[in-house]
Short mmCIF file of C-alpha atoms in Angstrom, two decimals:
data_model
loop_
_atom_site.label_atom_id
_atom_site.label_comp_id
_atom_site.label_asym_id
_atom_site.label_seq_id
_atom_site.Cartn_x
_atom_site.Cartn_y
_atom_site.Cartn_z
CA UNK I 1 12.99 -68.03 78.32
CA UNK I 2 8.86 -68.50 78.34
CA UNK I 3 6.82 -68.32 81.53
CA UNK I 4 3.76 -70.53 82.94
CA UNK I 5 0.72 -70.26 80.55
CA UNK I 6 -2.46 -71.52 79.76
CA UNK I 7 -3.06 -73.24 76.64
CA UNK I 8 -3.53 -71.08 73.74
CA UNK I 9 -5.01 -71.36 70.19
CA UNK I 10 -2.17 -72.10 67.33
CA UNK I 11 -3.18 -68.60 65.75
CA UNK I 12 -1.95 -67.12 69.03
CA UNK I 13 0.92 -69.63 69.68
CA UNK I 14 2.29 -68.35 66.31
CA UNK I 15 2.69 -64.81 66.82
CA UNK I 16 3.66 -65.24 70.89
CA UNK I 17 5.66 -68.12 70.77
CA UNK I 18 9.58 -67.68 71.13
CA UNK I 19 9.03 -63.84 72.40
CA UNK I 20 6.66 -64.00 75.69
CA UNK I 21 10.00 -62.78 77.65
CA UNK I 22 10.41 -59.75 74.90
CA UNK I 23 7.93 -57.26 77.61
CA UNK I 24 10.03 -57.78 80.14
CA UNK I 25 13.25 -57.38 78.15
CA UNK I 26 11.50 -53.85 77.30
CA UNK I 27 11.63 -55.22 73.65
CA UNK I 28 9.19 -55.73 70.98
CA UNK I 29 10.95 -57.02 68.37
CA UNK I 30 12.98 -60.15 68.81
CA UNK I 31 16.67 -59.43 69.08
CA UNK I 32 19.15 -60.94 66.48
CA UNK I 33 22.34 -62.16 68.53
CA UNK I 34 24.77 -62.18 65.51
CA UNK I 35 27.85 -63.20 68.09
CA UNK I 36 30.06 -66.56 67.23
CA UNK I 37 31.58 -66.52 70.69
CA UNK I 38 31.18 -65.19 74.25
CA UNK I 39 33.30 -64.00 77.01
CA UNK I 40 33.71 -66.32 80.07
CA UNK I 41 35.96 -65.30 82.89
CA UNK I 42 35.46 -68.39 84.86
CA UNK I 43 37.21 -71.29 82.50
CA UNK I 44 36.48 -74.05 85.29
CA UNK I 45 33.00 -73.03 85.07
CA UNK I 46 33.09 -72.84 81.33
CA UNK I 47 34.59 -76.44 80.93
CA UNK I 48 31.73 -78.00 83.35
CA UNK I 49 29.07 -76.52 81.05
CA UNK I 50 30.89 -78.12 77.82
CA UNK I 51 31.34 -81.36 79.54
CA UNK I 52 27.72 -81.66 80.82
CA UNK I 53 26.66 -80.64 76.96
CA UNK I 54 29.18 -83.32 75.65
CA UNK I 55 27.22 -86.02 78.21
CA UNK I 56 23.79 -85.21 77.27
CA UNK I 57 23.10 -82.35 74.65
CA UNK I 58 21.15 -80.17 76.89
CA UNK I 59 21.25 -76.58 76.00
CA UNK I 60 23.92 -74.82 78.22
CA UNK I 61 22.54 -73.37 81.40
CA UNK I 62 23.96 -69.61 81.52
CA UNK I 63 25.00 -67.27 78.66
CA UNK I 64 25.88 -68.69 75.55
CA UNK I 65 29.20 -70.38 74.94
CA UNK I 66 29.74 -70.75 71.09
CA UNK I 67 27.99 -70.46 68.27
CA UNK I 68 28.01 -74.00 67.30
CA UNK I 69 26.85 -75.33 70.70
CA UNK I 70 23.73 -72.82 70.14
CA UNK I 71 22.43 -69.18 69.50
CA UNK I 72 19.79 -67.08 71.28
CA UNK I 73 17.87 -66.25 68.03
CA UNK I 74 17.95 -69.34 66.90
CA UNK I 75 16.81 -71.11 70.06
CA UNK I 76 13.73 -69.02 69.80
CA UNK I 77 12.37 -70.10 66.35
CA UNK I 78 13.49 -73.75 67.76
CA UNK I 79 11.09 -73.02 71.04
CA UNK I 80 8.37 -71.49 68.96
CA UNK I 81 8.16 -74.37 66.39
CA UNK I 82 8.05 -77.00 69.11
CA UNK I 83 4.95 -75.17 70.23
CA UNK I 84 3.62 -75.16 67.04
CA UNK I 85 4.13 -78.77 66.82
CA UNK I 86 3.31 -79.77 70.52
CA UNK I 87 6.73 -81.57 71.47
CA UNK I 88 9.19 -80.84 74.05
CA UNK I 89 11.98 -79.33 71.65
CA UNK I 90 12.82 -78.43 68.04
CA UNK I 91 16.47 -78.34 66.83
CA UNK I 92 17.55 -76.42 63.83
CA UNK I 93 19.87 -77.02 61.30
CA UNK I 94 21.50 -75.11 57.85
CA UNK I 95 18.82 -76.71 55.85
CA UNK I 96 16.24 -79.67 55.49
CA UNK I 97 19.09 -82.16 54.02
CA UNK I 98 21.29 -81.20 56.72
CA UNK I 99 18.37 -81.83 59.49
CA UNK I 100 17.48 -85.44 58.07
CA UNK I 101 21.16 -86.01 57.62
CA UNK I 102 21.44 -84.98 61.42
CA UNK I 103 18.49 -87.91 62.08
CA UNK I 104 20.37 -90.69 60.27
CA UNK I 105 23.77 -90.19 62.06
CA UNK I 106 22.34 -89.75 65.12
CA UNK I 107 20.69 -93.21 64.78
CA UNK I 108 23.41 -94.71 63.14
CA UNK I 109 25.78 -93.72 65.91
CA UNK I 110 23.53 -96.00 68.12
CA UNK I 111 24.17 -99.05 65.97
CA UNK I 112 20.73 -98.97 64.21
CA UNK I 113 21.68 -98.07 60.21
CA UNK I 114 18.63 -99.39 58.66
CA UNK I 115 15.98 -97.37 57.65
CA UNK I 116 12.38 -98.20 56.82
CA UNK I 117 10.72 -95.57 54.04
CA UNK I 118 7.78 -95.10 51.98
CA UNK I 119 7.86 -93.37 48.49
CA UNK I 120 7.06 -90.97 47.38
CA UNK I 121 9.55 -88.61 49.52
CA UNK I 122 11.73 -85.71 48.31
CA UNK I 123 13.85 -86.54 45.77
CA UNK I 124 17.06 -85.87 47.52
CA UNK I 125 16.06 -87.49 50.80
CA UNK I 126 15.35 -90.54 48.40
CA UNK I 127 18.42 -90.38 47.09
CA UNK I 128 20.41 -90.15 50.72
CA UNK I 129 18.78 -93.16 51.67
CA UNK I 130 18.99 -94.71 48.38
CA UNK I 131 22.85 -94.14 47.72
CA UNK I 132 23.99 -95.13 51.50
CA UNK I 133 26.35 -91.87 51.85
CA UNK I 134 25.79 -92.22 55.72
CA UNK I 135 26.08 -95.31 55.85
CA UNK I 136 22.07 -96.48 55.95
CA UNK I 137 20.78 -98.83 54.57
CA UNK I 138 16.81 -98.87 53.25
CA UNK I 139 13.84 -100.81 52.78
CA UNK I 140 11.20 -99.07 50.50
CA UNK I 141 7.70 -100.36 51.28
CA UNK I 142 4.05 -99.30 51.05
CA UNK I 143 2.61 -98.48 54.29
CA UNK I 144 0.92 -101.87 54.98
CA UNK I 145 4.37 -103.55 54.81
CA UNK I 146 6.18 -101.35 57.30
CA UNK I 147 5.82 -104.21 60.48
CA UNK I 148 7.11 -106.60 58.16
CA UNK I 149 10.39 -104.38 56.92
CA UNK I 150 11.31 -103.83 60.57
CA UNK I 151 14.56 -105.49 61.84
CA UNK I 152 16.43 -105.75 64.95
CA UNK I 153 18.90 -102.76 63.37
CA UNK I 154 16.05 -100.67 61.96
CA UNK I 155 16.39 -97.10 63.61
CA UNK I 156 13.77 -95.11 61.60
CA UNK I 157 10.90 -95.48 59.93
CA UNK I 158 10.57 -92.21 57.57
CA UNK I 159 7.08 -91.54 55.57
CA UNK I 160 6.12 -87.88 53.70
CA UNK I 161 2.69 -87.11 54.02
CA UNK I 162 1.25 -85.14 51.88
CA UNK I 163 4.21 -86.65 49.86
CA UNK I 164 6.45 -84.88 47.36
CA UNK I 165 5.37 -84.52 44.68
CA UNK I 166 2.12 -86.92 44.12
CA UNK I 167 0.78 -85.18 47.61
CA UNK I 168 -0.30 -89.24 48.35
CA UNK I 169 -1.05 -89.12 51.95
CA UNK I 170 -0.71 -91.83 54.70
CA UNK I 171 -2.33 -92.85 57.69
CA UNK I 172 -0.02 -91.31 60.17
CA UNK I 173 -1.67 -92.96 63.33
CA UNK I 174 -1.69 -96.30 61.51
CA UNK I 175 1.75 -96.16 60.59
CA UNK I 176 3.18 -94.99 64.05
CA UNK I 177 1.43 -98.13 65.68
CA UNK I 178 3.15 -100.06 62.76
CA UNK I 179 6.37 -98.98 64.04
CA UNK I 180 6.46 -100.39 67.33
CA UNK I 181 8.99 -99.13 69.48
CA UNK I 182 11.04 -97.53 66.19
CA UNK I 183 10.87 -93.87 66.06
CA UNK I 184 8.68 -92.50 63.20
CA UNK I 185 9.63 -89.43 61.26
CA UNK I 186 7.39 -87.46 59.53
CA UNK I 187 8.40 -84.89 56.86
CA UNK I 188 5.46 -82.40 57.62
CA UNK I 189 6.98 -79.78 55.31
CA UNK I 190 3.89 -79.51 52.91
CA UNK I 191 1.33 -79.78 55.81
CA UNK I 192 3.17 -77.63 58.62
CA UNK I 193 1.39 -77.42 61.71
CA UNK I 194 -1.45 -75.48 60.33
CA UNK I 195 -2.59 -78.70 58.65
CA UNK I 196 -2.06 -81.39 60.75
CA UNK I 197 0.42 -82.29 63.89
CA UNK I 198 2.44 -85.66 63.81
CA UNK I 199 3.38 -85.87 67.36
CA UNK I 200 -0.17 -86.02 68.25
CA UNK I 201 -0.64 -89.17 65.91
CA UNK I 202 2.19 -90.89 67.11
CA UNK I 203 5.36 -89.67 65.54
CA UNK I 204 8.58 -89.33 67.14
CA UNK I 205 10.21 -86.90 65.36
CA UNK I 206 8.83 -84.22 62.89
CA UNK I 207 11.07 -82.74 60.15
CA UNK I 208 10.48 -79.23 58.13
CA UNK I 209 12.47 -78.15 55.29
CA UNK I 210 11.90 -74.54 56.87
CA UNK I 211 12.99 -73.12 53.57
CA UNK I 212 9.54 -73.54 52.66
CA UNK I 213 6.42 -72.43 54.54
CA UNK I 214 7.81 -71.91 58.12
CA UNK I 215 9.96 -69.08 56.24
CA UNK I 216 7.56 -68.42 53.39
CA UNK I 217 9.18 -65.84 51.79
CA UNK I 218 12.03 -67.55 49.37
CA UNK I 219 14.27 -65.64 51.48
CA UNK I 220 16.14 -68.21 53.92
CA UNK I 221 17.36 -71.51 53.94
CA UNK I 222 16.96 -73.98 56.91
CA UNK I 223 15.50 -77.28 58.27
CA UNK I 224 14.20 -78.12 61.62
CA UNK I 225 13.54 -81.27 63.87
CA UNK I 226 10.68 -81.17 66.56
CA UNK I 227 10.89 -83.97 69.06
CA UNK I 228 11.19 -85.11 72.47
CA UNK I 229 14.49 -83.44 74.55
CA UNK I 230 16.09 -86.83 74.78
CA UNK I 231 16.10 -87.15 71.16
CA UNK I 232 16.97 -82.85 70.86
CA UNK I 233 19.76 -83.65 72.88
CA UNK I 234 21.59 -86.11 70.41
CA UNK I 235 20.71 -84.15 67.47
CA UNK I 236 22.18 -80.73 69.02
CA UNK I 237 25.31 -83.07 69.61
CA UNK I 238 25.53 -84.39 66.12
CA UNK I 239 24.80 -80.33 64.84
CA UNK I 240 27.83 -79.48 67.08
CA UNK I 241 30.39 -82.22 65.86
CA UNK I 242 28.75 -81.81 62.03
CA UNK I 243 28.87 -77.72 61.99
CA UNK I 244 25.09 -78.19 60.04
CA UNK I 245 24.26 -74.93 62.19
CA UNK I 246 21.64 -72.57 61.29
CA UNK I 247 22.56 -68.82 60.90
CA UNK I 248 21.05 -66.20 63.56
CA UNK I 249 19.61 -64.10 60.79
CA UNK I 250 17.85 -67.18 59.58
CA UNK I 251 16.74 -67.58 62.67
CA UNK I 252 15.24 -64.50 63.08
CA UNK I 253 13.59 -64.44 59.60
CA UNK I 254 12.08 -67.97 60.60
CA UNK I 255 10.60 -66.73 64.04
CA UNK I 256 9.04 -63.58 62.02
CA UNK I 257 7.68 -66.02 59.46
CA UNK I 258 6.02 -68.43 61.87
CA UNK I 259 3.77 -65.26 63.17
CA UNK I 260 1.81 -65.17 59.55
CA UNK I 261 2.17 -69.09 58.89
CA UNK I 262 -1.34 -69.77 59.76
CA UNK I 263 -2.77 -66.69 57.63
CA UNK I 264 -0.56 -67.62 54.68
CA UNK I 265 -1.16 -71.49 54.65
CA UNK I 266 -5.35 -70.85 54.92
CA UNK I 267 -5.05 -68.02 52.21
CA UNK I 268 -2.94 -70.04 49.87
CA UNK I 269 -4.96 -73.14 50.50
CA UNK I 270 -8.14 -71.32 49.57
CA UNK I 271 -6.08 -70.25 46.49
CA UNK I 272 -5.25 -73.88 45.58
CA UNK I 273 -8.73 -75.12 46.06
CA UNK I 274 -9.72 -72.79 43.50
CA UNK I 275 -7.52 -73.83 41.09
CA UNK I 276 -8.20 -77.46 41.92
CA UNK I 277 -11.63 -76.66 41.10
CA UNK I 278 -11.04 -75.38 37.42
CA UNK I 279 -8.48 -77.79 36.69
CA UNK I 280 -10.40 -81.02 37.71
CA UNK I 281 -12.69 -82.09 34.15
CA UNK I 282 -10.26 -79.08 32.06
CA UNK I 283 -9.81 -80.98 28.99
CA UNK I 284 -6.33 -80.30 28.95
CA UNK I 285 -5.68 -82.20 31.95
CA UNK I 286 -5.52 -85.82 32.79
CA UNK I 287 -5.71 -85.89 36.32
CA UNK I 288 -5.39 -83.75 39.29
CA UNK I 289 -3.79 -84.53 42.86
CA UNK I 290 -4.73 -82.68 45.87
CA UNK I 291 -4.29 -83.93 49.47
CA UNK I 292 -7.56 -84.85 51.81
CA UNK I 293 -6.30 -82.29 54.29
CA UNK I 294 -5.86 -79.63 51.88
CA UNK I 295 -2.77 -77.35 51.59
CA UNK I 296 -1.21 -75.38 49.24
CA UNK I 297 0.27 -77.82 46.74
CA UNK I 298 -1.28 -78.94 43.78
CA UNK I 299 -0.24 -81.67 41.23
CA UNK I 300 -1.41 -82.28 37.94
CA UNK I 301 -0.72 -84.17 35.16
CA UNK I 302 -1.45 -83.02 31.34
CA UNK I 303 -2.49 -84.62 28.13
CA UNK I 304 0.29 -82.17 26.39
CA UNK I 305 3.80 -81.62 27.00
CA UNK I 306 4.61 -80.11 30.41
CA UNK I 307 7.62 -78.58 29.46
CA UNK I 308 5.82 -76.60 27.16
CA UNK I 309 3.17 -75.34 29.81
CA UNK I 310 6.42 -74.50 32.39
CA UNK I 311 7.72 -72.35 29.02
CA UNK I 312 4.44 -70.28 28.90
CA UNK I 313 3.59 -69.09 32.51
CA UNK I 314 4.51 -65.41 33.10
CA UNK I 315 2.97 -64.92 36.49
CA UNK I 316 3.33 -68.08 37.70
CA UNK I 317 7.50 -68.77 38.82
CA UNK I 318 9.02 -71.63 36.75
CA UNK I 319 11.22 -72.46 39.76
CA UNK I 320 12.33 -75.19 42.17
CA UNK I 321 11.05 -75.05 46.23
CA UNK I 322 7.87 -74.14 47.05
CA UNK I 323 5.98 -72.82 50.15
CA UNK I 324 6.37 -69.17 49.06
CA UNK I 325 3.89 -65.96 48.63
CA UNK I 326 4.67 -66.23 45.36
CA UNK I 327 3.25 -69.01 43.07
CA UNK I 328 6.13 -71.70 41.90
CA UNK I 329 5.63 -74.31 39.13
CA UNK I 330 8.15 -77.19 38.29
CA UNK I 331 8.60 -80.70 36.54
CA UNK I 332 9.58 -82.91 39.13
CA UNK I 333 10.73 -85.77 36.69
CA UNK I 334 13.14 -83.48 35.47
CA UNK I 335 14.19 -81.44 38.62
CA UNK I 336 13.10 -82.29 42.20
CA UNK I 337 13.17 -85.84 41.53
CA UNK I 338 15.32 -86.58 38.72
CA UNK I 339 18.26 -87.77 40.90
CA UNK I 340 15.55 -90.63 41.53
CA UNK I 341 15.97 -93.79 39.44
CA UNK I 342 13.26 -93.74 36.48
CA UNK I 343 11.52 -96.84 37.54
CA UNK I 344 11.56 -96.01 41.13
CA UNK I 345 10.22 -92.64 40.22
CA UNK I 346 7.60 -93.76 38.02
CA UNK I 347 6.57 -96.79 40.38
CA UNK I 348 6.16 -93.91 43.12
CA UNK I 349 3.54 -92.42 40.82
CA UNK I 350 5.76 -89.79 39.70
CA UNK I 351 4.42 -89.96 36.24
CA UNK I 352 6.89 -87.60 33.09
CA UNK I 353 3.62 -85.82 32.45
CA UNK I 354 3.27 -84.45 36.06
CA UNK I 355 3.61 -80.94 37.22
CA UNK I 356 3.83 -79.68 40.95
CA UNK I 357 2.74 -76.12 41.42
CA UNK I 358 2.96 -74.25 45.02
CA UNK I 359 0.31 -72.26 44.86
CA UNK I 360 1.02 -68.54 46.35
CA UNK I 361 -0.97 -65.23 47.55
CA UNK I 362 -1.72 -63.85 44.34
CA UNK I 363 -5.45 -63.27 43.08
CA UNK I 364 -6.62 -66.59 42.08
CA UNK I 365 -8.54 -65.35 39.33
CA UNK I 366 -5.06 -63.94 38.06
CA UNK I 367 -3.28 -67.17 38.82
CA UNK I 368 -5.99 -69.15 36.59
CA UNK I 369 -5.62 -67.03 33.67
CA UNK I 370 -1.77 -67.46 33.81
CA UNK I 371 -2.18 -71.01 33.91
CA UNK I 372 -4.96 -71.35 31.28
CA UNK I 373 -3.22 -69.26 29.26
CA UNK I 374 -0.07 -71.83 29.70
CA UNK I 375 -1.89 -74.71 29.41
CA UNK I 376 -2.63 -73.80 25.67
CA UNK I 377 -5.55 -74.95 23.18
CA UNK I 378 -7.16 -78.54 23.57
CA UNK I 379 -6.19 -80.86 21.08
CA UNK I 380 -8.57 -80.89 17.99
CA UNK I 381 -10.44 -84.09 18.15
CA UNK I 382 -9.94 -85.94 14.86
CA UNK I 383 -13.15 -86.37 12.90
CA UNK I 384 -14.35 -89.79 13.35
CA UNK I 385 -14.68 -90.43 9.50
CA UNK I 386 -10.65 -89.39 9.09
CA UNK I 387 -9.89 -91.58 11.66
CA UNK I 388 -11.24 -94.59 10.30
CA UNK I 389 -9.39 -93.79 7.05
CA UNK I 390 -6.27 -93.57 8.58
CA UNK I 391 -6.86 -97.12 10.27
CA UNK I 392 -6.93 -98.47 6.91
#
């Protein structure tokens, strides 16, 4: 699809990756191919191409075959995301959880069903591993314990950095070293390739809930794994067998979203940094969490009832998900991480007073005015004399 080229900056890649052939086709915007099947009068050749896919999972050469094997519009998004993450390939799925499931199934099919994972993770990722729904067994550890947790049947090490929802970070290069020959999967949803490229630090697999920043407008559900071509072939085979394919319209929206990804992430990150500045030291806030690498996600713990804060926002949207152009707030302990055992949740730093804020592109002053109002009045201090009298 794409011709030989000199290295380009990420901002340029975001605009042009997956689109370099358009001018030669006489097009400016990427086309949407909605076909589910494609004609072929040479059934012998068609059978040979399907056999080749079954053997390696490589994209069939020539015209498309069937929508479950691949789609030209989705392929544009995959090529673009691989370029942004600096990997050989990327494979898109119907959701982030479908993408993670495909990775687990691909490793499990090789007899490598054991996973080493670091909390916190997105709540549904945590649940998928803990419940063993795909036949996996998980060992939870901190980053320092990864090497000791590895077994002969370990197929994957999984971390999320910055983590959902505490925004805790891990040293990806050190973690990758601890993994030895076991593939490291990094959930890069919060950071995006704008802020970090895990493959450059030793990760073999980079996972995104593309529903979030890659799409960026709250109107597409998708997941994607950036990886080397060998593992991409296995993922395509799992996708074909299980049917977790991405719809072409979603692929088109994601490709369009990538064009503005750097601009959106940087603008939202500037807003987030301003809100962090105002929240830090505020007497109504017990603690603020913000990652070293920056970004548009903020978490903070309140002294008061966090549910009351959510009930009082008006400009900010109280909703699950994140990464949209508008600002969202939610209470992880009762929503995104409710499915995680309460003890495990608190052990991972997800307190009952924690709120997660996905900062959007609104004016920072307007966002603070809404948040300031929602936080309510500071608790009135009890005079020392009354406090002493009450203790008698």
